[in-house]
């Protein structure tokens, strides 16, 4: 029961994060939201594993915890090289 | 050499904790894997003795205990700010001195600041960190010398 | 008696964690600018994750599952400040959201 | 409860999909697409397809966004507004969709135990695979043993796709001095230090996934992607030139051929030993030992090919400069 409540709370938080990712307004807000969504999924997978009494799903959560930040680094790298940010649009102020 | 030994020990421990299947074949595979990674690590120069010195490993648990309490405190502060009916925050940039000699301690400093909600490290310079703070109070906690003291103990004879 | 205590502690931790995850969502929507929102994300990455993972590990007893849960938490606490920093510094270098001072970079 | 979670997650998926389509800024689309992949992994978990979820997690978190970003760096950031009318494409989509929905009317209900798919080979896999193959994880038995042909095809597809992309990119490659060395991030002390600690852990985790496919979710495909992600992290932070010292393009191509050859080689050995192609029973005296070795070697081949292909894709993308 409590596990179910936790799962639902995480789902609601995911929905809010999703809203932020869609609303933006800047690209950084979207990346922040996507990153936070990753954390939420990690926790959700853990809770879901316990909810269905199969905690062996933890490997997937562990994988996300380990490599979810690689994409953020890739974004920084492309930023440094100036390829993706040359065309600044609505968020340039 | 010493670095490789420490790394092998840590990786072997990691493998044993992950695996959960202690039969000869998997254990041999684990041994082969650890050797392969340590060899790659040596060949490609991924980590060296400055990455995670043993003397630091011994002191870290103490620091983490302190940091955990700080994280709880600052979390309560930010949570209060989020639920307040009127939004009462003064977001601003500020600088914090980071007078540490080793890169690693500087990294721990920057990441500790980010880990305590209410403050996020934005840029790292030689001896200065640029930090974004959410409120006046988090700003004050940044300027208190507590964290610097703790980190100085951490850095001693590194 | 002891088991009951463990169970209720686990429930308390999980409920607190759920509350914090909602708080994070609210903060993410409510805060006015990008840099403030990173602080809300900090709540989710640190204490919320810790509470939920502690709560789960109390339920599993002490075995490999618990250890994996703790590994998840350690890795999260390693990677999440790193990605927050990366993101904030990228935004800062691009001059995003720094209106009032002259340090704005035109890139 | 579980059904409710499925429906909520699927709802999220639809919302993200619409947002991706609506978004004109391709960079933002990539970010949203990352969320899409996180969600699909969660849905696969809730549908009990743990191995698929693992693949989705590895590919989504480690590789796909990076490869899409690399592609984006070669083109432009904003989508060109479409110049022709949307009427015809819309009609085509509507008609196709309607046909598909009409087709589903004849399908058995979701999770119906009487559905033909559950009556065909599935009972045999579930009931007999442990006696016949000896793996606790049925998915691995099916993937590497019962349907070894299919998996071999998949490995060859990955190999071929890698070769095709490399050929395409080589035609736009510029002169040596024009190569853009996308900046490495070595001068960020935080990133450097965290990466130095994490890279060995990620690589070891990949090997753990490679060698524990018998027991739980995992296997060559996932392990290969995670291994490559570890090296991509290395390339991004410590430097492309440094990684080239260990993994020259020639060496990588050689590696990805090795994986395919190892897979097919196992098949040829079983032929020579008097069995059918990829019938591992003949590899050892004991039937199950043979199966165990066969699956081990085949998965290893998959892992090697996937790692080498992913890594050489990333490296060759990084070499190409954006055409002005």
XYZ file of C-alpha atoms in Angstrom:
682
model
C 0.000 0.000 0.000
C 2.677 2.468 1.061
C 4.790 1.296 -1.858
C 1.885 2.030 -4.175
C 1.563 5.516 -2.710
C 5.267 6.102 -3.271
C 4.983 4.878 -6.844
C 2.065 7.226 -7.475
C 3.886 10.168 -5.891
C 6.826 9.468 -8.177
C 4.499 9.287 -11.171
C 2.981 12.659 -10.250
C 6.461 14.129 -9.892
C 7.306 12.666 -13.309
C 4.250 14.350 -14.778
C 5.364 17.691 -13.350
C 8.879 17.176 -14.680
C 7.435 16.286 -18.055
C 5.454 19.516 -18.038
C 8.637 21.473 -17.388
C 10.413 19.609 -20.184
C 7.656 20.486 -22.629
C 7.131 24.071 -21.474
C 10.815 24.896 -21.457
C 11.211 27.843 -21.970
C 14.956 27.523 -22.475
C 16.873 24.492 -23.664
C 18.570 24.325 -20.268
C 15.238 23.899 -18.489
C 14.474 20.991 -20.781
C 17.811 19.328 -20.121
C 17.361 19.856 -16.387
C 13.940 18.255 -16.579
C 15.219 15.318 -18.624
C 17.977 14.758 -16.103
C 15.596 14.910 -13.168
C 13.300 12.538 -15.044
C 16.178 10.059 -15.103
C 16.497 10.232 -11.309
C 12.762 9.742 -10.964
C 12.890 6.675 -13.235
C 15.736 5.208 -11.172
C 13.677 5.563 -7.990
C 10.527 4.381 -9.733
C 12.215 1.213 -10.982
C 13.413 0.494 -7.453
C 9.967 0.994 -5.952
C 8.305 -0.948 -8.764
C 10.661 -3.875 -8.210
C 9.556 -4.040 -4.586
C 5.908 -3.466 -5.462
C 5.894 -6.505 -7.738
C 8.270 -8.370 -5.414
C 10.983 -8.818 -8.018
C 13.868 -6.637 -6.902
C 16.156 -8.037 -9.611
C 15.127 -5.061 -11.731
C 17.635 -3.073 -9.695
C 20.323 -3.673 -12.298
C 18.482 -1.363 -14.671
C 18.235 1.347 -12.019
C 21.914 0.901 -11.279
C 22.718 1.268 -14.965
C 20.783 4.545 -15.158
C 22.443 5.873 -12.027
C 25.814 5.143 -13.628
C 25.436 6.443 -17.151
C 22.488 8.811 -17.286
C 24.794 11.813 -16.973
C 26.767 10.957 -20.107
C 24.207 12.708 -22.296
C 24.534 15.897 -20.245
C 28.276 15.793 -20.750
C 27.769 15.293 -24.473
C 25.644 18.416 -24.529
C 28.347 20.412 -22.765
C 30.930 19.088 -25.186
C 28.952 20.142 -28.213
C 28.381 23.460 -26.565
C 32.100 23.987 -26.021
C 32.797 23.205 -29.619
C 30.189 25.771 -30.540
C 28.394 23.576 -33.029
C 24.996 23.415 -31.458
C 24.707 26.831 -29.923
C 25.623 28.937 -32.931
C 22.003 29.396 -33.829
C 20.593 30.831 -30.671
C 16.901 31.383 -30.821
C 14.208 32.270 -28.334
C 16.314 31.756 -25.253
C 19.251 33.957 -26.170
C 18.540 36.757 -23.714
C 51.515 -0.059 -8.929
C 49.906 0.776 -5.619
C 47.102 2.475 -7.491
C 46.516 -0.643 -9.582
C 46.348 -2.803 -6.465
C 43.812 -0.523 -4.785
C 41.773 -0.344 -7.976
C 41.815 -4.142 -8.368
C 40.644 -4.585 -4.798
C 37.811 -2.088 -5.224
C 36.739 -3.539 -8.571
C 36.853 -7.093 -7.225
C 34.667 -6.023 -4.317
C 32.264 -4.322 -6.739
C 32.063 -7.509 -8.834
C 31.372 -9.706 -5.796
C 28.640 -7.360 -4.577
C 26.996 -7.233 -8.001
C 27.306 -10.856 -8.970
C 25.603 -12.906 -6.275
C 26.590 -16.101 -8.125
C 29.647 -17.531 -6.491
C 30.456 -20.513 -8.696
C 33.907 -21.188 -10.086
C 33.134 -20.168 -13.655
C 31.694 -16.737 -12.736
C 34.476 -16.093 -10.253
C 37.086 -16.808 -12.927
C 35.228 -14.489 -15.300
C 35.245 -11.864 -12.565
C 38.973 -12.231 -12.128
C 39.546 -11.953 -15.882
C 37.293 -8.879 -16.033
C 39.084 -7.115 -13.181
C 42.468 -7.837 -14.726
C 41.268 -6.585 -18.116
C 39.917 -3.336 -16.665
C 43.009 -2.673 -14.554
C 45.174 -3.314 -17.619
C 43.045 -0.956 -19.742
C 43.169 1.581 -16.932
C 46.941 1.407 -16.903
C 47.303 1.437 -20.668
C 44.878 4.286 -21.321
C 45.849 6.311 -18.267
C 42.321 6.615 -16.936
C 43.036 7.000 -13.242
C 46.238 7.439 -11.289
C 47.264 7.745 -7.664
C 45.844 11.273 -7.550
C 42.350 10.148 -8.486
C 41.445 8.498 -5.223
C 44.298 8.328 -2.715
C 44.026 5.654 -0.035
C 44.601 8.143 2.781
C 41.561 10.070 1.570
C 39.431 6.933 1.416
C 39.988 6.499 5.143
C 38.828 9.998 5.994
C 35.909 10.232 3.597
C 33.300 8.373 5.722
C 33.691 10.955 8.469
C 33.246 13.785 6.015
C 30.249 12.130 4.430
C 28.559 11.799 7.801
C 28.934 15.528 8.356
C 27.859 16.316 4.805
C 24.744 14.172 5.155
C 23.544 16.253 8.109
C 24.213 19.415 6.101
C 22.236 17.984 3.184
C 19.254 17.294 5.442
C 19.371 20.806 6.900
C 19.570 22.561 3.563
C 16.879 20.290 2.126
C 14.479 21.360 4.878
C 15.223 24.974 4.060
C 14.552 24.589 0.340
C 11.441 22.475 0.950
C 10.079 25.230 3.157
C 10.757 27.787 0.425
C 8.994 25.672 -2.184
C 5.785 25.268 -0.154
C 5.581 28.879 1.060
C 2.455 30.472 -0.426
C 4.350 33.574 -1.496
C 7.589 32.888 -3.272
C 10.278 34.342 -1.052
C 13.632 33.767 -2.725
C 16.516 35.997 -3.732
C 18.431 33.989 -6.316
C 21.903 35.406 -6.897
C 25.432 34.584 -7.965
C 28.259 34.747 -5.491
C 31.851 33.649 -5.190
C 33.314 31.287 -2.607
C 37.010 30.883 -2.000
C 38.362 27.377 -2.381
C 41.943 27.571 -1.123
C 42.785 23.923 -1.605
C 45.927 22.681 -3.231
C 44.729 19.398 -4.668
C 42.263 19.202 -7.491
C 40.417 16.362 -5.854
C 39.519 18.293 -2.717
C 38.464 21.223 -4.853
C 36.174 18.830 -6.736
C 34.769 17.492 -3.470
C 34.179 21.077 -2.366
C 32.351 22.009 -5.561
C 30.259 18.841 -5.556
C 29.408 19.211 -1.857
C 28.098 22.693 -2.572
C 25.965 21.330 -5.402
C 24.762 18.403 -3.294
C 23.375 20.713 -0.607
C 20.207 22.083 -2.191
C 19.998 25.849 -2.286
C 23.475 26.240 -3.700
C 24.857 25.100 -7.047
C 28.406 25.460 -8.257
C 28.425 27.178 -11.614
C 32.103 27.600 -12.417
C 35.437 26.526 -11.034
C 38.440 28.806 -11.198
C 41.862 28.348 -9.631
C 40.924 29.239 -6.082
C 37.425 30.572 -6.462
C 34.104 28.879 -7.070
C 31.211 30.714 -8.619
C 28.038 29.627 -6.856
C 24.370 30.281 -7.453
C 22.459 30.609 -4.182
C 18.691 30.439 -3.789
C 18.204 32.594 -0.688
C 20.014 34.879 1.725
C 20.235 32.094 4.284
C 21.936 29.603 1.979
C 24.346 32.387 1.113
C 25.249 32.761 4.780
C 25.776 29.038 5.244
C 28.169 29.154 2.283
C 30.232 31.887 3.876
C 30.514 30.125 7.202
C 33.932 28.514 7.374
C 32.683 25.122 8.518
C 32.953 23.359 5.185
C 36.385 24.804 4.518
C 37.584 23.553 7.894
C 36.288 20.072 7.238
C 37.896 20.014 3.819
C 41.195 21.259 5.192
C 41.246 18.294 7.561
C 40.439 16.088 4.625
C 43.328 17.479 2.616
C 45.933 17.250 5.387
C 49.119 15.448 4.256
C 47.474 14.203 1.081
C 7.879 -6.126 17.840
C 11.226 -5.264 16.239
C 9.944 -6.269 12.810
C 6.946 -4.049 13.221
C 9.209 -1.169 14.158
C 11.366 -1.726 11.057
C 8.277 -1.931 8.853
C 6.807 1.312 10.173
C 10.140 3.115 9.927
C 10.343 1.998 6.319
C 6.817 3.305 5.690
C 7.688 6.625 7.282
C 10.812 6.995 5.171
C 8.916 6.109 1.981
C 6.129 8.571 2.742
C 8.619 11.330 3.485
C 10.395 10.491 0.243
C 7.097 10.671 -1.670
C 6.400 14.044 -0.118
C 9.832 15.299 -1.161
C 9.366 14.046 -4.715
C 6.131 16.030 -4.924
C 7.931 19.016 -3.436
C 10.563 18.730 -6.117
C 7.918 18.656 -8.850
C 6.245 21.714 -7.399
C 9.526 23.581 -7.105
C 10.430 22.731 -10.661
C 7.174 24.275 -11.845
C 7.025 27.171 -9.406
C 10.499 28.661 -9.397
C 10.848 31.543 -11.811
C 14.162 30.929 -13.566
C 16.443 28.129 -14.655
C 19.099 28.533 -11.951
C 16.522 28.449 -9.147
C 14.985 25.332 -10.633
C 18.298 23.512 -10.349
C 17.925 23.844 -6.567
C 14.571 22.088 -6.703
C 16.185 19.288 -8.686
C 18.805 19.106 -5.946
C 16.098 18.171 -3.447
C 15.023 15.221 -5.593
C 18.555 14.031 -6.226
C 19.719 14.090 -2.626
C 17.317 13.634 0.262
C 14.321 12.326 -1.691
C 16.432 9.606 -3.300
C 18.080 8.794 0.030
C 14.775 8.483 1.894
C 13.179 6.246 -0.715
C 16.249 4.040 -0.973
C 16.624 3.758 2.806
C 12.945 2.927 3.049
C 13.262 0.183 0.434
C 16.393 -1.271 1.983
C 14.695 -1.574 5.375
C 12.101 -3.756 3.663
C 14.592 -6.026 1.939
C 16.528 -7.048 5.034
C 20.267 -7.206 4.693
C 21.387 -8.942 1.506
C 22.712 -8.207 -1.974
C 19.559 -6.276 -2.804
C 20.302 -3.806 -0.017
C 23.841 -3.415 -1.250
C 22.651 -2.745 -4.783
C 20.246 -0.137 -3.455
C 23.076 1.596 -1.653
C 25.267 1.424 -4.745
C 22.478 3.163 -6.666
C 22.404 5.929 -4.067
C 26.184 6.356 -4.086
C 26.318 6.566 -7.870
C 23.417 9.003 -7.911
C 25.232 11.227 -5.444
C 28.298 11.033 -7.625
C 26.716 11.738 -10.950
C 23.850 14.084 -10.159
C 25.893 17.007 -8.774
C 28.214 16.515 -11.718
C 25.450 16.840 -14.237
C 23.876 19.749 -12.340
C 27.212 21.526 -12.365
C 27.754 20.740 -16.038
C 24.373 22.095 -16.955
C 24.579 25.234 -14.810
C 28.045 26.037 -16.051
C 27.028 25.511 -19.661
C 24.118 27.893 -19.155
C 26.355 30.437 -17.443
C 29.019 30.319 -20.120
C 26.448 30.850 -22.806
C 25.378 33.972 -20.923
C 21.910 32.654 -20.305
C 19.883 34.431 -17.646
C 22.547 36.913 -16.579
C 20.686 40.085 -17.272
C 21.809 42.724 -14.834
C 25.551 42.668 -15.083
C 28.035 43.375 -17.776
C 29.547 39.914 -17.813
C 27.108 38.794 -20.453
C 28.911 37.106 -23.274
C 27.696 37.510 -26.773
C 28.098 34.124 -28.387
C -2.580 -1.302 -9.714
C 0.025 -2.510 -12.183
C -2.391 -1.945 -15.012
C -3.010 1.612 -13.824
C 0.746 2.257 -13.807
C 0.991 0.852 -17.345
C -1.742 3.181 -18.530
C -0.213 6.244 -16.855
C 3.203 5.509 -18.323
C 1.697 4.966 -21.770
C -0.122 8.278 -21.376
C 3.175 10.012 -20.639
C 4.642 8.339 -23.698
C 1.914 9.737 -25.943
C 2.377 13.235 -24.492
C 6.137 13.115 -25.083
C 5.660 11.765 -28.595
C 3.346 14.658 -29.490
C 5.776 17.141 -27.946
C 8.657 15.693 -29.980
C 6.697 16.018 -33.204
C 5.568 19.567 -32.405
C 9.034 20.768 -31.500
C 10.820 22.725 -34.250
C 14.102 23.037 -32.365
C 15.764 19.713 -33.093
C 18.034 20.019 -30.087
C 14.976 20.178 -27.822
C 13.555 17.181 -29.704
C 16.659 15.183 -28.812
C 16.192 16.043 -25.133
C 12.531 15.043 -25.213
C 13.470 11.901 -27.064
C 15.733 11.008 -24.148
C 12.695 11.165 -21.870
C 10.799 9.007 -24.363
C 13.456 6.358 -24.070
C 13.473 6.499 -20.246
C 9.709 6.007 -20.319
C 9.862 3.089 -22.744
C 12.352 1.349 -20.486
C 9.974 1.784 -17.535
C 7.095 0.431 -19.630
C 9.114 -2.609 -20.678
C 9.862 -3.258 -17.017
C 6.218 -3.032 -16.104
C 5.402 -5.436 -18.960
C 7.956 -7.870 -17.472
C 10.248 -7.625 -20.491
C 13.303 -6.991 -18.361
C 15.878 -7.858 -21.019
C 14.329 -5.470 -23.517
C 14.136 -2.817 -20.812
C 17.801 -3.307 -20.114
C 18.663 -2.832 -23.779
C 16.497 0.259 -23.998
C 18.109 1.657 -20.846
C 21.635 1.060 -22.099
C 21.009 2.369 -25.587
C 18.836 5.292 -24.481
C 21.040 6.543 -21.675
C 24.399 5.782 -23.175
C 24.440 5.926 -26.943
C 21.407 7.097 -28.861
C 21.264 10.697 -27.650
C 24.987 11.101 -28.229
C 24.803 9.725 -31.770
C 21.784 11.908 -32.562
C 23.588 14.951 -31.138
C 26.611 14.104 -33.270
C 24.400 13.944 -36.328
C 22.754 17.201 -35.371
C 26.157 18.848 -35.156
C 26.601 17.993 -38.835
C 23.347 19.559 -39.932
C 21.374 22.488 -38.602
C 19.686 22.965 -35.294
C 16.272 24.055 -36.487
C 13.876 22.046 -38.538
C 13.054 23.604 -41.903
C 9.409 24.541 -42.176
C 7.717 22.129 -44.495
C 6.838 23.669 -47.841
C 4.272 21.259 -49.214
C 0.772 20.641 -47.945
C 0.142 18.255 -45.093
C -3.065 16.873 -46.581
C -1.676 13.912 -48.510
C 0.677 12.644 -45.775
C -2.122 13.046 -43.231
C -4.463 10.958 -45.359
C -1.822 8.256 -45.829
C -1.218 8.127 -42.085
C -4.927 8.063 -41.290
C -5.644 5.263 -43.777
C -2.671 3.202 -42.570
C -3.618 3.772 -38.962
C -7.224 2.848 -39.574
C -6.114 -0.350 -41.332
C -3.886 -1.270 -38.423
C -6.613 -0.601 -35.882
C -9.008 -2.665 -38.011
C -6.410 -5.434 -37.964
C -6.217 -5.421 -34.182
C -9.930 -6.266 -33.989
C -9.092 -9.837 -34.976
C -6.296 -10.126 -32.443
C -6.750 -12.003 -29.196
C -7.241 -9.913 -26.055
C -4.208 -8.576 -24.211
C -2.577 -11.304 -22.091
C -5.110 -13.910 -23.258
C -3.579 -17.302 -22.348
C -5.461 -18.903 -25.256
C -3.808 -16.674 -27.852
C -2.059 -18.650 -30.628
C 1.316 -17.115 -29.793
C 1.175 -18.729 -26.368
C 0.197 -22.074 -27.856
C 3.030 -22.454 -30.332
C 6.639 -22.677 -29.111
C 6.317 -20.641 -25.925
C 5.232 -23.596 -23.713
C 8.255 -25.554 -24.857
C 10.607 -22.666 -24.075
C 9.062 -22.201 -20.664
C 8.795 -25.859 -19.700
C 11.790 -27.505 -21.328
C 14.455 -24.840 -21.799
C 15.999 -25.489 -18.422
C 16.459 -29.180 -19.231
C 17.517 -28.528 -22.822
C 19.735 -25.478 -22.431
C 20.301 -25.146 -18.704
C 19.928 -21.372 -18.333
C 17.770 -19.863 -15.584
C 17.056 -16.882 -17.857
C 14.770 -18.179 -20.605
C 15.312 -15.068 -22.711
C 18.987 -15.898 -23.067
C 18.168 -19.487 -24.011
C 15.780 -18.308 -26.696
C 18.024 -15.522 -27.948
C 21.310 -17.372 -28.143
C 20.317 -21.005 -28.545
C 16.827 -21.683 -29.920
C 16.917 -18.648 -32.171
C 20.659 -18.402 -32.642
C 20.126 -17.843 -36.381
C 18.075 -14.703 -35.767
C 20.618 -13.307 -33.358
C 23.390 -13.990 -35.822
C 21.389 -12.013 -38.352
C 21.084 -9.146 -35.884
C 24.807 -9.049 -35.244
C 25.462 -8.991 -38.977
C 22.901 -6.170 -39.308
C 24.714 -4.098 -36.668
C 28.005 -4.790 -38.387
C 26.612 -3.853 -41.797
C 24.952 -0.714 -40.477
C 28.245 0.323 -38.930
C 30.076 -0.216 -42.212
C 27.414 1.702 -44.132
C 27.565 4.726 -41.825
C 31.349 4.735 -41.950
C 31.247 4.673 -45.753
C 28.739 7.527 -45.845
C 30.756 9.636 -43.440
C 34.023 8.988 -45.197
C 32.663 10.640 -48.328
C 32.119 13.943 -46.473
C 35.371 13.757 -44.577
C 37.574 16.788 -45.021
C 41.275 17.196 -45.314
C 43.381 16.306 -42.305
C 43.935 19.894 -41.145
C 40.257 20.698 -41.377
C 39.166 17.994 -38.973
C 37.315 19.580 -36.137
C 38.606 18.286 -32.897
C 35.587 18.846 -30.782
C 36.957 20.190 -27.565
C 37.739 17.673 -24.919
C 36.696 18.562 -21.415
C 39.946 17.806 -19.673
C 40.191 21.326 -18.266
C 37.059 20.809 -16.178
C 38.559 19.394 -12.985
C 35.180 18.191 -11.720
C 34.330 16.245 -14.839
C 37.822 14.830 -15.125
C 37.904 13.549 -11.573
C 34.421 12.073 -11.567
C 35.042 10.422 -14.919
C 38.340 8.952 -13.752
C 36.512 7.277 -10.893
C 33.457 6.226 -12.885
C 34.978 4.903 -16.110
C 36.548 1.753 -14.559
C 33.275 1.128 -12.701
C 31.183 1.488 -15.860
C 33.514 -0.835 -17.780
C 33.381 -3.458 -15.039
C 29.603 -3.138 -14.858
C 29.491 -3.795 -18.600
C 31.491 -6.995 -18.158
C 29.212 -8.021 -15.290
C 26.237 -7.576 -17.623
C 28.023 -9.530 -20.353
C 28.743 -12.533 -18.141
C 25.522 -12.676 -16.122
C 23.081 -12.955 -19.003
C 22.545 -16.597 -17.982
C 20.990 -15.623 -14.670
C 19.279 -12.287 -15.126
C 18.697 -9.565 -17.664
C 21.757 -8.863 -19.717
C 23.952 -10.249 -22.441
C 26.134 -9.205 -25.314
C 24.003 -6.424 -26.778
C 23.538 -4.521 -23.521
C 27.101 -5.113 -22.381
C 28.506 -3.918 -25.697
C 26.565 -0.690 -25.517
C 27.581 -0.012 -21.904
C 31.219 -0.813 -22.648
C 31.151 1.581 -25.583
C 29.475 4.224 -23.396
C 32.360 3.949 -20.946
C 34.858 4.587 -23.739
C 32.750 7.414 -25.139
C 32.888 9.048 -21.711
C 36.645 8.641 -21.880
C 36.776 10.147 -25.346
C 34.616 13.103 -24.348
C 36.560 13.973 -21.230
C 40.104 12.812 -21.655
C 40.228 13.183 -25.384
C 39.606 11.696 -28.793
C 43.315 11.626 -29.586
C 44.074 9.658 -26.449
C 41.478 7.025 -27.236
C 42.818 6.731 -30.765
C 46.158 5.654 -29.344
C 44.521 2.519 -27.953
C 41.713 2.058 -30.441
C 42.901 2.954 -33.907
C 40.170 2.802 -36.573
C 41.835 -0.225 -38.113
C 41.894 -2.041 -34.777
C 38.233 -1.221 -34.180
C 37.193 -2.518 -37.609
C 39.210 -5.627 -36.973
C 37.483 -6.075 -33.616
C 33.992 -5.746 -35.045
C 34.824 -8.371 -37.670
C 36.219 -10.617 -34.925
C 32.885 -10.633 -33.110
C 30.965 -11.701 -36.217
C 33.596 -14.308 -37.094
C 33.488 -15.688 -33.545
C 29.711 -16.109 -33.825
C 29.804 -17.771 -37.227
C 32.880 -19.749 -36.174
C 30.948 -21.393 -33.367
C 28.356 -22.417 -35.956
C 31.009 -23.860 -38.247
C 32.621 -25.802 -35.401
C 29.271 -27.354 -34.530
C 28.897 -28.334 -38.204
C 32.347 -29.934 -38.213
C 31.557 -31.817 -35.024
C 28.603 -33.369 -36.789
C 25.721 -31.301 -35.444
C 23.533 -28.761 -37.161
C 24.717 -25.162 -37.599
C 24.709 -23.496 -34.127
C 23.563 -26.688 -32.373
C 25.742 -26.339 -29.302
C 24.933 -29.783 -27.917
C 27.858 -31.272 -29.806
C 30.436 -28.855 -28.386
C 31.088 -30.968 -25.306
C 30.523 -34.478 -24.012
C 27.737 -33.254 -21.799
C 24.867 -31.632 -23.699
C 24.315 -28.805 -21.210
C 28.026 -27.995 -20.969
C 28.057 -27.660 -24.734
C 25.084 -25.310 -24.599
C 26.784 -23.276 -21.904
C 29.984 -22.848 -23.887
C 28.157 -22.149 -27.117
C 26.033 -19.411 -25.577
C 29.029 -17.948 -23.760
C 31.081 -17.662 -26.968
C 28.223 -16.389 -29.075
C 27.342 -13.688 -26.537
C 30.996 -12.714 -26.385
C 30.988 -12.288 -30.156
C 27.880 -10.112 -29.933
C 29.465 -7.989 -27.206
C 32.699 -7.438 -29.138
C 30.943 -6.476 -32.369
C 28.522 -4.093 -30.650
C 31.279 -2.366 -28.664
C 33.543 -1.909 -31.655
C 30.770 -0.737 -33.979
C 29.321 1.792 -31.520
C 32.722 3.174 -30.666
C 33.843 3.528 -34.260
C 30.542 5.222 -35.125
C 31.076 7.770 -32.361
C 34.684 8.382 -33.316
C 33.979 8.837 -36.996
C 31.119 11.233 -36.236
C 33.506 13.285 -34.146
C 35.941 13.529 -37.036
C 33.624 15.023 -39.570
C 33.335 18.742 -39.714
C 30.065 20.477 -40.268
C 29.813 21.574 -43.860
C 29.581 25.360 -43.932
